[in-house]
Short mmCIF file of C-alpha atoms and ligand atoms in Angstrom, two decimals:
data_model
loop_
_atom_site.label_atom_id
_atom_site.label_comp_id
_atom_site.label_asym_id
_atom_site.label_seq_id
_atom_site.Cartn_x
_atom_site.Cartn_y
_atom_site.Cartn_z
CA MET A 265 118.24 101.99 87.91
CA THR A 266 121.00 102.55 85.39
CA GLU A 267 122.56 105.81 86.45
CA PRO A 268 124.25 105.45 89.93
CA ASP A 269 124.72 109.04 90.76
CA ALA A 270 121.35 110.19 89.59
CA LYS A 271 119.43 110.00 92.63
CA ASN A 272 121.52 111.07 95.36
CA ARG A 273 122.39 114.69 94.55
CA SER A 274 121.08 117.40 96.95
CA LYS A 275 121.87 120.97 97.39
CA LYS A 276 122.85 122.43 100.69
CA LEU A 277 119.94 123.56 102.86
CA PRO A 278 120.12 127.24 103.06
CA ASN A 279 117.86 127.72 106.15
CA SER A 280 118.06 124.35 107.89
CA SER A 281 115.64 123.55 110.61
CA ALA A 282 116.63 126.84 112.31
CA GLY A 283 114.10 128.43 109.94
CA GLY A 284 111.40 126.52 111.31
CA ARG A 285 110.33 124.83 108.12
CA THR A 286 109.16 121.36 107.99
CA GLY A 287 109.88 119.57 104.63
CA ARG A 288 107.41 117.75 102.39
CA LEU A 289 107.25 114.50 100.45
CA PHE A 290 107.14 114.17 96.69
CA VAL A 291 106.20 110.71 95.63
CA LEU A 292 107.07 109.69 92.07
CA SER A 293 105.81 106.34 90.67
CA ALA A 294 105.98 104.74 87.18
CA PRO A 295 106.18 101.35 85.64
CA SER A 296 109.83 100.08 85.59
CA GLY A 297 111.59 101.48 82.55
CA THR A 298 109.47 104.59 82.06
CA GLY A 299 112.40 106.83 83.00
CA LYS A 300 112.07 107.80 86.70
CA THR A 301 115.82 107.51 87.15
CA THR A 302 116.55 109.60 84.13
CA LEU A 303 114.12 112.17 85.28
CA CYS A 304 115.43 112.34 88.78
CA ARG A 305 118.89 112.90 87.50
CA ARG A 306 117.82 115.77 85.36
CA ILE A 307 115.78 117.50 88.06
CA LEU A 308 117.64 116.97 91.27
CA PRO A 309 120.60 119.19 90.38
CA ARG A 310 117.97 122.06 89.58
CA LEU A 311 116.26 121.82 92.89
CA GLU A 312 117.16 123.59 96.00
CA ASN A 313 116.49 121.91 99.31
CA MET A 314 115.51 118.56 97.87
CA ARG A 315 116.84 115.24 98.92
CA PHE A 316 116.34 111.90 97.26
CA SER A 317 115.19 109.02 99.51
CA VAL A 318 117.50 106.01 99.19
CA SER A 319 115.19 102.90 99.55
CA TYR A 320 116.21 99.75 100.92
CA THR A 321 115.81 96.51 99.08
CA THR A 322 116.40 92.83 99.01
CA ARG A 323 116.92 92.60 95.27
CA PRO A 324 120.72 92.21 94.10
CA PRO A 325 122.40 95.24 92.74
CA ARG A 326 122.24 95.75 88.96
CA PRO A 327 125.71 96.38 87.34
CA GLY A 328 126.73 99.90 88.16
CA GLU A 329 124.50 100.32 91.14
CA ILE A 330 126.09 101.48 94.40
CA SER A 331 124.99 100.58 97.81
CA GLY A 332 123.84 103.70 99.76
CA LYS A 333 123.49 105.81 96.71
CA ASP A 334 120.89 103.88 94.51
CA TYR A 335 119.58 101.59 97.20
CA HIS A 336 120.77 100.19 100.55
CA PHE A 337 121.01 96.40 99.53
CA ILE A 338 120.02 94.21 102.53
CA SER A 339 119.09 90.59 103.22
CA ARG A 340 115.55 89.29 103.21
CA GLN A 341 116.20 88.32 106.87
CA VAL A 342 117.21 91.82 107.92
CA PHE A 343 114.26 93.45 105.93
CA GLU A 344 111.69 91.09 107.58
CA GLU A 345 113.19 91.90 111.06
CA MET A 346 112.82 95.56 110.33
CA ILE A 347 109.16 94.99 109.39
CA ARG A 348 108.62 93.35 112.90
CA LYS A 349 110.41 96.34 114.55
CA ASN A 350 108.28 98.83 112.73
CA HIS A 351 111.15 100.47 111.06
CA TRP A 352 109.45 101.24 107.60
CA ALA A 353 107.65 104.44 106.70
CA GLU A 354 106.22 102.17 103.90
CA TRP A 355 107.25 99.02 102.42
CA ALA A 356 106.09 96.75 99.59
CA LYS A 357 106.92 93.42 97.65
CA VAL A 358 107.68 94.36 94.00
CA TYR A 359 108.66 91.52 91.64
CA ASP A 360 109.33 89.08 94.51
CA ASN A 361 111.75 91.46 96.37
CA TYR A 362 111.02 93.64 99.29
CA TYR A 363 111.42 97.44 99.06
CA GLY A 364 111.13 99.96 101.75
CA THR A 365 111.66 103.48 103.00
CA SER A 366 113.16 104.05 106.42
CA ALA A 367 110.82 106.07 108.74
CA LYS A 368 113.82 107.37 110.61
CA ASP A 369 115.66 108.71 107.36
CA ILE A 370 112.40 110.46 106.36
CA GLU A 371 111.62 112.09 109.68
CA ARG A 372 115.28 113.22 110.14
CA ASP A 373 115.34 114.96 106.76
CA LEU A 374 111.87 116.49 107.11
CA ALA A 375 112.74 117.78 110.56
CA SER A 376 115.78 119.44 108.93
CA GLY A 377 113.57 121.29 106.64
CA TYR A 378 114.37 119.29 103.49
CA ASP A 379 111.88 118.21 100.97
CA ILE A 380 112.23 114.54 99.89
CA LEU A 381 111.77 112.81 96.54
CA LEU A 382 110.68 109.26 96.86
CA ASP A 383 110.74 106.70 93.79
CA ILE A 384 108.28 104.16 95.13
CA ASP A 385 105.54 101.86 93.89
CA VAL A 386 101.67 102.40 94.01
CA ASN A 387 101.46 100.33 97.37
CA GLY A 388 104.14 102.54 98.83
CA MET A 389 102.50 105.75 97.57
CA ARG A 390 99.23 104.78 99.36
CA GLN A 391 101.04 104.04 102.62
CA ILE A 392 102.78 107.52 102.43
CA ILE A 393 99.60 109.29 101.82
CA SER A 394 97.90 107.75 104.89
CA ARG A 395 100.85 108.76 107.01
CA PHE A 396 101.76 112.12 105.38
CA PRO A 397 98.50 113.33 103.73
CA GLN A 398 100.21 116.59 102.50
CA SER A 399 102.50 114.67 100.18
CA VAL A 400 102.55 115.49 96.47
CA THR A 401 102.05 112.49 94.26
CA ILE A 402 103.08 112.11 90.66
CA PHE A 403 102.66 109.40 88.23
CA ILE A 404 104.97 109.11 85.38
CA MET A 405 103.55 107.47 82.21
CA PRO A 406 105.51 105.95 79.20
CA PRO A 407 104.11 107.24 75.87
CA SER A 408 102.91 103.71 75.11
CA LEU A 409 103.61 100.04 76.08
CA GLU A 410 105.60 99.67 72.87
CA ASP A 411 107.86 102.59 73.97
CA LEU A 412 108.14 100.92 77.37
CA ARG A 413 109.24 97.62 75.88
CA HIS A 414 111.86 99.43 73.86
CA ARG A 415 113.20 101.30 76.89
CA LEU A 416 113.37 98.14 79.00
CA GLU A 417 115.35 96.38 76.08
CA LYS A 418 117.44 99.36 75.70
CA ARG A 419 118.40 99.47 79.43
CA GLY A 420 119.48 95.85 78.97
CA SER A 421 119.27 94.81 82.55
CA ASP A 422 116.35 92.16 82.14
CA GLU A 423 115.99 88.91 80.31
CA ALA A 424 113.11 88.77 77.78
CA GLY A 425 110.85 86.73 80.23
CA VAL A 426 111.35 89.39 82.81
CA ILE A 427 110.60 92.05 80.53
CA ASP A 428 107.20 90.43 79.67
CA LYS A 429 106.56 90.21 83.47
CA ARG A 430 107.40 94.07 83.84
CA LEU A 431 105.00 95.02 80.87
CA LYS A 432 102.19 93.07 82.46
CA ALA A 433 102.88 94.74 85.92
CA ALA A 434 102.95 98.16 83.99
CA THR A 435 99.42 97.64 82.73
CA ARG A 436 98.16 97.13 86.30
CA GLU A 437 100.27 100.14 87.67
CA ILE A 438 98.96 102.49 84.86
CA ALA A 439 95.45 101.45 85.88
CA CYS A 440 96.07 103.27 89.17
CA ARG A 441 97.37 106.58 87.68
CA TYR A 442 94.20 108.49 88.69
CA GLU A 443 94.97 108.02 92.48
CA TYR A 444 97.84 110.56 91.86
CA GLY A 445 97.68 114.19 91.99
CA HIS A 446 99.59 114.70 88.76
CA ILE A 447 100.19 112.69 85.65
CA ILE A 448 103.20 113.38 83.36
CA VAL A 449 103.99 111.50 80.17
CA ASN A 450 107.68 110.98 79.70
CA ASP A 451 107.71 111.32 75.97
CA ARG A 452 110.81 113.57 75.62
CA VAL A 453 113.04 113.70 78.54
CA GLU A 454 113.62 117.49 78.77
CA ARG A 455 109.93 118.14 78.24
CA ALA A 456 108.89 115.80 80.93
CA ALA A 457 111.61 117.03 83.26
CA CYS A 458 110.33 120.66 82.91
CA GLN A 459 106.90 119.59 83.57
CA LEU A 460 108.01 117.70 86.65
CA LEU A 461 110.01 120.74 87.92
CA ALA A 462 106.96 122.90 87.39
CA VAL A 463 104.67 120.59 89.49
CA ILE A 464 107.29 120.64 92.37
CA GLU A 465 107.89 124.24 92.25
CA ASN A 466 104.16 125.06 92.08
CA SER A 467 103.42 122.84 94.97
CA ARG A 468 105.94 124.49 97.03
CA GLN A 469 104.39 127.93 96.69
CA PRO A 470 102.56 129.00 99.91
CA ASN A 471 99.54 130.17 97.78
CA CYS A 472 99.01 126.93 95.80
CA PRO A 473 95.53 126.00 96.39
CA GLU A 474 96.52 122.44 97.71
CA ASN A 475 98.46 124.25 100.54
CA GLN A 476 95.46 126.34 101.66
CA GLU A 477 93.17 125.45 104.44
CA TYR A 478 89.65 126.29 103.56
CA LYS A 479 87.17 127.47 106.23
CA LEU A 480 83.73 126.96 104.85
P1 LIG B 21 113.17 103.62 85.43
O1 LIG B 21 114.14 104.25 86.56
O2 LIG B 21 111.75 104.19 85.49
O3 LIG B 21 113.19 102.11 85.65
P2 LIG B 21 115.21 104.49 83.62
O4 LIG B 21 115.38 105.90 83.91
O5 LIG B 21 116.34 103.60 84.00
O6 LIG B 21 113.80 103.96 84.06
O7 LIG B 21 114.94 104.34 81.98
C1 LIG B 21 114.92 103.31 81.26
C2 LIG B 21 115.62 103.49 79.86
O8 LIG B 21 114.82 104.27 79.09
C3 LIG B 21 116.96 104.09 80.00
O9 LIG B 21 117.80 103.42 78.93
C4 LIG B 21 116.72 105.58 79.48
O10 LIG B 21 117.80 106.12 78.97
C5 LIG B 21 115.46 105.38 78.64
N1 LIG B 21 114.70 106.67 78.65
C6 LIG B 21 114.27 107.35 79.70
N2 LIG B 21 113.52 108.43 79.35
C7 LIG B 21 113.48 108.25 78.00
C8 LIG B 21 112.77 109.11 76.97
N3 LIG B 21 111.87 110.09 77.27
N4 LIG B 21 112.79 108.75 75.64
C9 LIG B 21 113.61 107.68 75.33
N5 LIG B 21 114.23 106.97 76.16
C10 LIG B 21 114.19 107.20 77.62
P1 LIG B 22 113.77 98.57 90.45
O1 LIG B 22 113.99 97.20 91.00
O2 LIG B 22 113.48 98.63 88.99
O3 LIG B 22 114.78 99.54 90.97
O4 LIG B 22 112.29 99.04 91.18
C1 LIG B 22 111.16 98.37 91.09
C2 LIG B 22 109.97 99.09 91.50
O5 LIG B 22 110.22 99.19 92.92
C3 LIG B 22 109.75 100.48 91.05
O6 LIG B 22 108.43 100.62 90.74
C4 LIG B 22 110.26 101.35 92.17
O7 LIG B 22 109.48 102.59 92.17
C5 LIG B 22 109.66 100.48 93.30
N1 LIG B 22 110.46 100.92 94.58
C6 LIG B 22 111.78 101.30 94.71
N2 LIG B 22 112.03 101.63 95.99
C7 LIG B 22 110.90 101.55 96.60
C8 LIG B 22 110.45 101.61 98.14
O8 LIG B 22 111.19 102.12 98.93
N3 LIG B 22 109.26 101.37 98.40
C9 LIG B 22 108.33 100.91 97.42
N4 LIG B 22 107.04 100.62 97.84
N5 LIG B 22 108.63 100.75 96.22
C10 LIG B 22 109.78 100.95 95.81
#
């Protein structure tokens, strides 16, 4: 995650929980380096009522990352203790590190009427869907693996060996894209951001087919 302030922006909630609205989860997944952070940075300031879920991780911070904004950086020992205490809404091991979403954080924001944007991997998405079946799931694709390699190199936070590892993982992750409700290719940032905004705004409409209960 290269852009520290990208994910934390949220607008003030106009009608908090007093309006009786319960928020909704929007799950974003993509192979590392595809551009999730870049896209989140673009869309969050344009969305009312949306909070970014700051994950917990045992991986060390990258240069420029800020604890509490990009991630909550915690030790392996603390993370495992929180697994035992059933603290996580979902968690997964990605590239030898733990990543997780706090159930309390999610439930607090949902109860306050916020929608929440989660940047999590495929395993995390599966857990969220089984716990919150109304969640909207979006997979972001790189235009090609060659483009993905260039983006990882451009980001400059990984050694060559780590980039090869990430590309192998990307192939496995891309194979799971049809488990998601929506697939967006991040070819040009602004185009992909507009598509992402459209998916989110459309899913928020009460007459969106996915929000209807069918009586047959
Ligand atoms: P992720 O959060 O998915 O790991 P980042 O948002 O950190 O990915 O993006 C990885 C790199 O790719 C960054 O250097 C970013 O500027 C670049 N990037 C993101 N989207 C695009 C795009 N559509 N075209 C070209 N480069 C991009
Ligand atoms: P990075 O280390 O590049 O920030 O993230 C690596 C991967 O971990 C990405 O695929 C990202 O979506 C995923 N990830 C980040 N936070 C979480 C989380 O809380 N839960 C899960 N399951 N995956 C996460």
